PDB file of N, CA and C in Angstrom:
ATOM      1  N   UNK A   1       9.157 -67.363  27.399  1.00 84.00           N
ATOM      2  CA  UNK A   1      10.452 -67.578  26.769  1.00 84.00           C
ATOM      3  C   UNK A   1      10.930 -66.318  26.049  1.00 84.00           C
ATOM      4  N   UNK A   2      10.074 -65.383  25.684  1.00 93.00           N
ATOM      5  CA  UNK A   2      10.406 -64.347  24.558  1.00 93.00           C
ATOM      6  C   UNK A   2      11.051 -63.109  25.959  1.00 93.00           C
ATOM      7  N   UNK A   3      10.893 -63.188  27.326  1.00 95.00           N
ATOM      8  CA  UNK A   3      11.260 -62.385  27.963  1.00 95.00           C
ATOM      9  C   UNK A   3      12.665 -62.804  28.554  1.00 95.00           C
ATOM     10  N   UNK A   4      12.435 -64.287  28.393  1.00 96.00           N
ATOM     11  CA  UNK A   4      14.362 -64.646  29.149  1.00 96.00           C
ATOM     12  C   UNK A   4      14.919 -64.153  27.787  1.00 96.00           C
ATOM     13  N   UNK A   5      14.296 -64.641  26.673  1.00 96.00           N
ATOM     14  CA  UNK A   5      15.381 -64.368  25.269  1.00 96.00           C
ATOM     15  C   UNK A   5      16.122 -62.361  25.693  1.00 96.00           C
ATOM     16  N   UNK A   6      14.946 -61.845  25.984  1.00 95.00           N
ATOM     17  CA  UNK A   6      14.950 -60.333  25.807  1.00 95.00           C
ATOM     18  C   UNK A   6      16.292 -60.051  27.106  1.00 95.00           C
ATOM     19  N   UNK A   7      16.184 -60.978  28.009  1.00 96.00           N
ATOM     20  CA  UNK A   7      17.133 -60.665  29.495  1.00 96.00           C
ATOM     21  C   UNK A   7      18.193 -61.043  29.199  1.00 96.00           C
ATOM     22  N   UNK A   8      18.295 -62.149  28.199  1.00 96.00           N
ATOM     23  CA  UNK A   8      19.934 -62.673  28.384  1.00 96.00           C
ATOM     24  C   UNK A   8      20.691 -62.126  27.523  1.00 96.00           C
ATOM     25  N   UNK A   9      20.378 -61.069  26.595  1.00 95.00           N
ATOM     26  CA  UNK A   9      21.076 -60.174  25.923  1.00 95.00           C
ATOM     27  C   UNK A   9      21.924 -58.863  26.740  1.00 95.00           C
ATOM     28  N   UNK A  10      21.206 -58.878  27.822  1.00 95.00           N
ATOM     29  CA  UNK A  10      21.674 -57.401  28.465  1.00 95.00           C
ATOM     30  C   UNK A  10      22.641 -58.006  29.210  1.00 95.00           C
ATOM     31  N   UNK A  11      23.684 -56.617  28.994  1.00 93.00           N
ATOM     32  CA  UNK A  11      25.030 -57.434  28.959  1.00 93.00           C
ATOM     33  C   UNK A  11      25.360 -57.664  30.514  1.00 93.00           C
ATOM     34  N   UNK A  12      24.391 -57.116  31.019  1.00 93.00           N
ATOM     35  CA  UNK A  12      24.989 -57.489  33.021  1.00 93.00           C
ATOM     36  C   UNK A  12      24.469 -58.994  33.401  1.00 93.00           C
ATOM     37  N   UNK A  13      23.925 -59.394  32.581  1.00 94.00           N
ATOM     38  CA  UNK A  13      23.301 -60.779  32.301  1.00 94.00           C
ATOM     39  C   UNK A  13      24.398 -62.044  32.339  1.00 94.00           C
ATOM     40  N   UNK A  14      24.574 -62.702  33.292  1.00 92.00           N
ATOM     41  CA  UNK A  14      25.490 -63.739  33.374  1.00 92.00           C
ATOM     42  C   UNK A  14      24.672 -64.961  32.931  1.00 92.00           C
ATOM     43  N   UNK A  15      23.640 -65.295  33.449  1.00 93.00           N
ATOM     44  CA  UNK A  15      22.696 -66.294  32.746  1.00 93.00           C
ATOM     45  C   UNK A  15      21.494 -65.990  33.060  1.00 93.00           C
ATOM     46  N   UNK A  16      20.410 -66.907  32.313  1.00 96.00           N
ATOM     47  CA  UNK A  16      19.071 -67.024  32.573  1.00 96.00           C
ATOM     48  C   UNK A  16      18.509 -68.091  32.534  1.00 96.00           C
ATOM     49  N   UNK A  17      17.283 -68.296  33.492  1.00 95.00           N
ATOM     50  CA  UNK A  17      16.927 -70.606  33.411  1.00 95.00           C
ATOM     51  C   UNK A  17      15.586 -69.963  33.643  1.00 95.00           C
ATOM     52  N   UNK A  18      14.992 -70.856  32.774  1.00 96.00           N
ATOM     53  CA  UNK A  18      13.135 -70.885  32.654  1.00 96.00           C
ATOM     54  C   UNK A  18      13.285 -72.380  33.974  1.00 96.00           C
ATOM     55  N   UNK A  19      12.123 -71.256  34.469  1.00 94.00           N
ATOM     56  CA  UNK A  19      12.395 -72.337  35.838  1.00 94.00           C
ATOM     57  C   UNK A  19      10.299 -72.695  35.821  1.00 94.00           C
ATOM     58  N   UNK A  20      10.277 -74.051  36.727  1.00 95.00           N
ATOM     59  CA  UNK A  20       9.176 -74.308  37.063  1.00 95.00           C
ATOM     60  C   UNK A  20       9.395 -73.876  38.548  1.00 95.00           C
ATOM     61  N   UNK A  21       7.945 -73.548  38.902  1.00 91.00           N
ATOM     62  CA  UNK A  21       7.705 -73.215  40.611  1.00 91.00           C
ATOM     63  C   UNK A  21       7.382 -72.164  40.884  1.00 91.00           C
ATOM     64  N   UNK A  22       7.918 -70.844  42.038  1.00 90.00           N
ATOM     65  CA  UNK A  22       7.179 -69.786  42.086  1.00 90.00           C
ATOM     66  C   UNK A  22       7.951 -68.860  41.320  1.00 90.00           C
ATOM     67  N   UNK A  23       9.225 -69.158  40.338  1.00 90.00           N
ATOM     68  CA  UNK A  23       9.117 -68.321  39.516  1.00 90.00           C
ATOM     69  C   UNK A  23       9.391 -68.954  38.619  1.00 90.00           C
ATOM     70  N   UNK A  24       9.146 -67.558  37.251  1.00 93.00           N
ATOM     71  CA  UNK A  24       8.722 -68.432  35.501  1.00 93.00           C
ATOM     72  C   UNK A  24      10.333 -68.411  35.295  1.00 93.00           C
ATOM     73  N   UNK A  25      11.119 -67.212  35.690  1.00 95.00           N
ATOM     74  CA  UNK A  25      12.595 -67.128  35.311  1.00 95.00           C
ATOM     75  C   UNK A  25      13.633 -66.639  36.001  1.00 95.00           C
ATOM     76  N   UNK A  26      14.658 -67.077  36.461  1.00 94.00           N
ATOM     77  CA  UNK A  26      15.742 -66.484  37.384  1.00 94.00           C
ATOM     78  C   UNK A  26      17.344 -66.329  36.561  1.00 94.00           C
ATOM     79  N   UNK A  27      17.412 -65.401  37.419  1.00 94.00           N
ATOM     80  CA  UNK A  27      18.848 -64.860  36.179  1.00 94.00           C
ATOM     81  C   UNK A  27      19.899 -64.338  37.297  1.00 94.00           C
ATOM     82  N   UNK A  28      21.213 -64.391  36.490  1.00 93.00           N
ATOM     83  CA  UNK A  28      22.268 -64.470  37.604  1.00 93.00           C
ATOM     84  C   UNK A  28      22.791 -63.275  36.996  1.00 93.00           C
ATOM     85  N   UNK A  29      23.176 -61.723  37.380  1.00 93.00           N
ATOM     86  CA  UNK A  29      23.597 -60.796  37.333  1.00 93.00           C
ATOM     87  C   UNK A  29      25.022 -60.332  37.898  1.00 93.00           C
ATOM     88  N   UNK A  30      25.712 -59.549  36.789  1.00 90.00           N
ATOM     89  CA  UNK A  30      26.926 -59.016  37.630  1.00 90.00           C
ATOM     90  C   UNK A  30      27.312 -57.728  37.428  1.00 90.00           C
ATOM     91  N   UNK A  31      26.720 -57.385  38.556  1.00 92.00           N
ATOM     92  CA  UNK A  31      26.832 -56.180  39.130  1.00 92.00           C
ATOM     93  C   UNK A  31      27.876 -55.546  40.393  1.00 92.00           C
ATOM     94  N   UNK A  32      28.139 -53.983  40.281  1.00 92.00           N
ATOM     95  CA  UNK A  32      29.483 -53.796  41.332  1.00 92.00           C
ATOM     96  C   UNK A  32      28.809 -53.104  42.272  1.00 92.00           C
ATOM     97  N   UNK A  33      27.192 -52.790  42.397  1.00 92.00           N
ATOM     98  CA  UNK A  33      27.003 -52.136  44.097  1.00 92.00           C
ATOM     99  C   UNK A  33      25.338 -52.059  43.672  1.00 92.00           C
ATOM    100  N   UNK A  34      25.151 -52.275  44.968  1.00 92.00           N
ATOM    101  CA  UNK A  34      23.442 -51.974  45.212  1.00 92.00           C
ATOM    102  C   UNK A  34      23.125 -50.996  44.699  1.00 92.00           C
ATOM    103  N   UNK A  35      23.462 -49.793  44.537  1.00 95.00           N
ATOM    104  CA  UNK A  35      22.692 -48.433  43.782  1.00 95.00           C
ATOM    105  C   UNK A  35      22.860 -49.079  42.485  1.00 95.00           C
ATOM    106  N   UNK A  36      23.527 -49.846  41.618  1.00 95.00           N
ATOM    107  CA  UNK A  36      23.854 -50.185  40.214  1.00 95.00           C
ATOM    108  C   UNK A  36      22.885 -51.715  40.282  1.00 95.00           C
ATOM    109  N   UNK A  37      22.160 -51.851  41.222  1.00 94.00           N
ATOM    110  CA  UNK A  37      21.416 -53.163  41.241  1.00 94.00           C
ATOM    111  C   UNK A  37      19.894 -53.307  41.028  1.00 94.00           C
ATOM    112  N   UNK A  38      20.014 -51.143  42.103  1.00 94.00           N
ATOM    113  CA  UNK A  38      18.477 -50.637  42.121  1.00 94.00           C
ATOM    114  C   UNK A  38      18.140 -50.389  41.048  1.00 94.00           C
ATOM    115  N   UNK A  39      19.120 -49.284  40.303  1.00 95.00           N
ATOM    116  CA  UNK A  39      19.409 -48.917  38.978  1.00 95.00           C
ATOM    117  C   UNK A  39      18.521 -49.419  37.860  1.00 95.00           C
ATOM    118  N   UNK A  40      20.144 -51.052  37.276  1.00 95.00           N
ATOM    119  CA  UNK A  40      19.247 -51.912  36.568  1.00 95.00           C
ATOM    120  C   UNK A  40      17.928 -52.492  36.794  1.00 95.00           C
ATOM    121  N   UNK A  41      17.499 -52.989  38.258  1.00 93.00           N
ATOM    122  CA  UNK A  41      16.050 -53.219  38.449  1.00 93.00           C
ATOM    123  C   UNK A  41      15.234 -52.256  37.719  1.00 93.00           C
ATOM    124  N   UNK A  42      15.243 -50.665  38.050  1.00 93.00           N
ATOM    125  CA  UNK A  42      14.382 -50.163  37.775  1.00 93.00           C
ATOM    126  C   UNK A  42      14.305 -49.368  36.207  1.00 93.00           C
ATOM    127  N   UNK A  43      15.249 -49.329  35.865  1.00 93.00           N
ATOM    128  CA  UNK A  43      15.726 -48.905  34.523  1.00 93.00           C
ATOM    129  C   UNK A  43      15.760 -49.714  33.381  1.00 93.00           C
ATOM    130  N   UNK A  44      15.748 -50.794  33.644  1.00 92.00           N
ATOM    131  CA  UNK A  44      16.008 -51.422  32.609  1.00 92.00           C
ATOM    132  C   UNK A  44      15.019 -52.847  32.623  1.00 92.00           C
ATOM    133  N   UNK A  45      15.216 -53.688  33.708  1.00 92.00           N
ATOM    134  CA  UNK A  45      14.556 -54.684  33.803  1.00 92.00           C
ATOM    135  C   UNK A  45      12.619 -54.322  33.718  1.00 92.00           C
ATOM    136  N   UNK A  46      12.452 -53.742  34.850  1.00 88.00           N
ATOM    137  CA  UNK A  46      11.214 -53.319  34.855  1.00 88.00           C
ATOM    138  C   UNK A  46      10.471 -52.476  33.610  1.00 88.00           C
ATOM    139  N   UNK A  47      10.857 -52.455  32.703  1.00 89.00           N
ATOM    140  CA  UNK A  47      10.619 -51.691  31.471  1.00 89.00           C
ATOM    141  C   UNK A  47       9.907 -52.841  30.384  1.00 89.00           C
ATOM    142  N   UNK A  48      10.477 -54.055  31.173  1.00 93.00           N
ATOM    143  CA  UNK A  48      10.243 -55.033  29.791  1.00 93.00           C
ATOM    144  C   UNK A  48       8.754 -56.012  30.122  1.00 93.00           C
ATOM    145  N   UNK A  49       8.432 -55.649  28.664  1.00 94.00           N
ATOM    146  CA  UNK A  49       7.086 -55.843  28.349  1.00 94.00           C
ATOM    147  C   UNK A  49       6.676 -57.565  28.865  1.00 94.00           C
ATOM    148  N   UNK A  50       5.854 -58.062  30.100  1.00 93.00           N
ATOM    149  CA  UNK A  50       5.699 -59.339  30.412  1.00 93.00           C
ATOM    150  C   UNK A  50       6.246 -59.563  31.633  1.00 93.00           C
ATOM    151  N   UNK A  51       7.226 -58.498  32.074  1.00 93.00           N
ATOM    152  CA  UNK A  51       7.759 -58.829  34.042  1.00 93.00           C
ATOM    153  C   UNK A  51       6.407 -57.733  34.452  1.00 93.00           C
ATOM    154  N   UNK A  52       5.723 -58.760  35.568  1.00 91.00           N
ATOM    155  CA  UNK A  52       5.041 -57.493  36.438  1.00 91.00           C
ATOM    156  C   UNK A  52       5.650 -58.187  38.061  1.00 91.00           C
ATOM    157  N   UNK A  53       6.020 -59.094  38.045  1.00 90.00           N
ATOM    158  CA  UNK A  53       7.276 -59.182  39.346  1.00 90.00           C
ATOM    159  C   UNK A  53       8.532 -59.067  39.571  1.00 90.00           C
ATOM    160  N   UNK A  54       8.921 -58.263  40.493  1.00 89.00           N
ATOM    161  CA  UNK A  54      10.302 -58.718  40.544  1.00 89.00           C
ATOM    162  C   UNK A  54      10.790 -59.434  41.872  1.00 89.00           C
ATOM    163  N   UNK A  55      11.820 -60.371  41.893  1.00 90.00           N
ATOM    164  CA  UNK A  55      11.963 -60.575  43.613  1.00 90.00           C
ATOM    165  C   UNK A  55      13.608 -60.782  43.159  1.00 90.00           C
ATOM    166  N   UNK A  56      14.346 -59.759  44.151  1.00 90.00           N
ATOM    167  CA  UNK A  56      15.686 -60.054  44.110  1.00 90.00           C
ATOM    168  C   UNK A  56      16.244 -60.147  45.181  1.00 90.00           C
ATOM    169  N   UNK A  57      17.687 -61.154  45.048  1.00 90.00           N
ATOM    170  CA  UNK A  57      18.584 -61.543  46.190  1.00 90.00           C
ATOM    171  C   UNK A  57      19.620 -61.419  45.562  1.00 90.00           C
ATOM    172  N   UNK A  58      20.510 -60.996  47.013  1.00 89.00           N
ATOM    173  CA  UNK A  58      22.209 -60.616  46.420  1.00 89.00           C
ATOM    174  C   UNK A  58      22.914 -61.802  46.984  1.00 89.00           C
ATOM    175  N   UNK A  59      23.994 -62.029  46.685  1.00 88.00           N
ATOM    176  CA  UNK A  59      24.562 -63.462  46.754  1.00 88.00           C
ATOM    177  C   UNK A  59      25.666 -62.707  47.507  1.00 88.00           C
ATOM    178  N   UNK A  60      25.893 -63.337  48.793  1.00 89.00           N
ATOM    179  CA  UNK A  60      26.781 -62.830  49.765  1.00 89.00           C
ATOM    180  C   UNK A  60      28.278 -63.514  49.491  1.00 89.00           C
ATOM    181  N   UNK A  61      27.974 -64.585  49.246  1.00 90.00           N
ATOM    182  CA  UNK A  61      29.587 -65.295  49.390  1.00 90.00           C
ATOM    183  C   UNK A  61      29.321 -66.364  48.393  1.00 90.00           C
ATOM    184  N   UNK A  62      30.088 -66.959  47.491  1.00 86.00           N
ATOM    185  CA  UNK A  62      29.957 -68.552  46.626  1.00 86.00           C
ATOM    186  C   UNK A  62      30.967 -69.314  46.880  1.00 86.00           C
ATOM    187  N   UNK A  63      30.299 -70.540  47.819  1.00 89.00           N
ATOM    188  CA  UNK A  63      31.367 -71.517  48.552  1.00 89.00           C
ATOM    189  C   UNK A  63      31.526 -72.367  47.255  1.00 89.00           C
ATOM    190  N   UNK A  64      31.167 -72.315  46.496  1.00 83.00           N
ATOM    191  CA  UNK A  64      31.486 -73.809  45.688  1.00 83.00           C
ATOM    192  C   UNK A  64      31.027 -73.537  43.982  1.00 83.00           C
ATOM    193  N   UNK A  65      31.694 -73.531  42.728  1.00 80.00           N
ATOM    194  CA  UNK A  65      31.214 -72.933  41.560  1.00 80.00           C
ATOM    195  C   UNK A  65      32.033 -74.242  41.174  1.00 80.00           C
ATOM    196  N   UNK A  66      31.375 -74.933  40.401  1.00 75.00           N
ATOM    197  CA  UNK A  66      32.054 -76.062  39.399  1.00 75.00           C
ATOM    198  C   UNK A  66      31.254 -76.114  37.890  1.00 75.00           C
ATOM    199  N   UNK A  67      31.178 -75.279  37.477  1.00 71.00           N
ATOM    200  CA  UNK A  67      30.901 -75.396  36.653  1.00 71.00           C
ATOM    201  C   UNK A  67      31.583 -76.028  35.325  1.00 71.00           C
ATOM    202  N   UNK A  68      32.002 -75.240  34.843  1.00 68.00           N
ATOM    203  CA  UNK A  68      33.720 -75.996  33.873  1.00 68.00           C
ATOM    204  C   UNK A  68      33.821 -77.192  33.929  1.00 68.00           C
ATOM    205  N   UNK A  69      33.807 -78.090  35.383  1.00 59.00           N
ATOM    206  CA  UNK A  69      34.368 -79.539  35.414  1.00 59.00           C
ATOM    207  C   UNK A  69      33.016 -79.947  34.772  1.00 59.00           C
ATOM    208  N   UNK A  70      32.067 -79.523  34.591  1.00 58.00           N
ATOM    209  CA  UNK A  70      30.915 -80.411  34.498  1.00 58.00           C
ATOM    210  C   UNK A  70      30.303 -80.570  32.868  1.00 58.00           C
ATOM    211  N   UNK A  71      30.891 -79.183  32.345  1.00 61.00           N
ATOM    212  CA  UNK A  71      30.719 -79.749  30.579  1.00 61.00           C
ATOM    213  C   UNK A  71      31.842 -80.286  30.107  1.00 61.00           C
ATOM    214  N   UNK A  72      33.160 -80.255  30.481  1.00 59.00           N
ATOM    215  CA  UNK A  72      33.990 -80.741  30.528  1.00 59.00           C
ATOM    216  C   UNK A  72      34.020 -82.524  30.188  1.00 59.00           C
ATOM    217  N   UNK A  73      33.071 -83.039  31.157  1.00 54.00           N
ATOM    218  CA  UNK A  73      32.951 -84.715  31.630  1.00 54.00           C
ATOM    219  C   UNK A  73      32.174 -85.370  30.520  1.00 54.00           C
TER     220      UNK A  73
END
């Protein structure tokens, strides 16, 4: 928990969820190009004391975001 606390401060940080399964935490980033993706991976993320994995995916397209309606209800 003390490493999502440490991730969701950095401001490219859109969110972070303590997850059960094969990973402890996944975080949603916004970023404007793969060299600025390698970048933060290696500059910044990988620095912090408690990640010795990383596994990343870029999100090609988002068919469907509802978020809003749902705290909303």
């Amino acid at each position: 928990e003390d490493v999502a606390q440490e991730l969701a401060v950095l401001d490219e940080v859109f969110s972070v969820h303590l997850m059960s399964g094969a990973h402890d935490i996944e975080m949603t980033l916004v970023l404007h190009s793969n060299p600025q993706l390698q970048s933060f991976l290696r500059d910044r993320i990988s620095t912090i004391r408690g990640i010795h994995r990383l596994h990343a995916a870029v999100t090609v397209d988002v068919l469907h975001y509802h978020f809003d309606t749902l705290l909303s209800s």
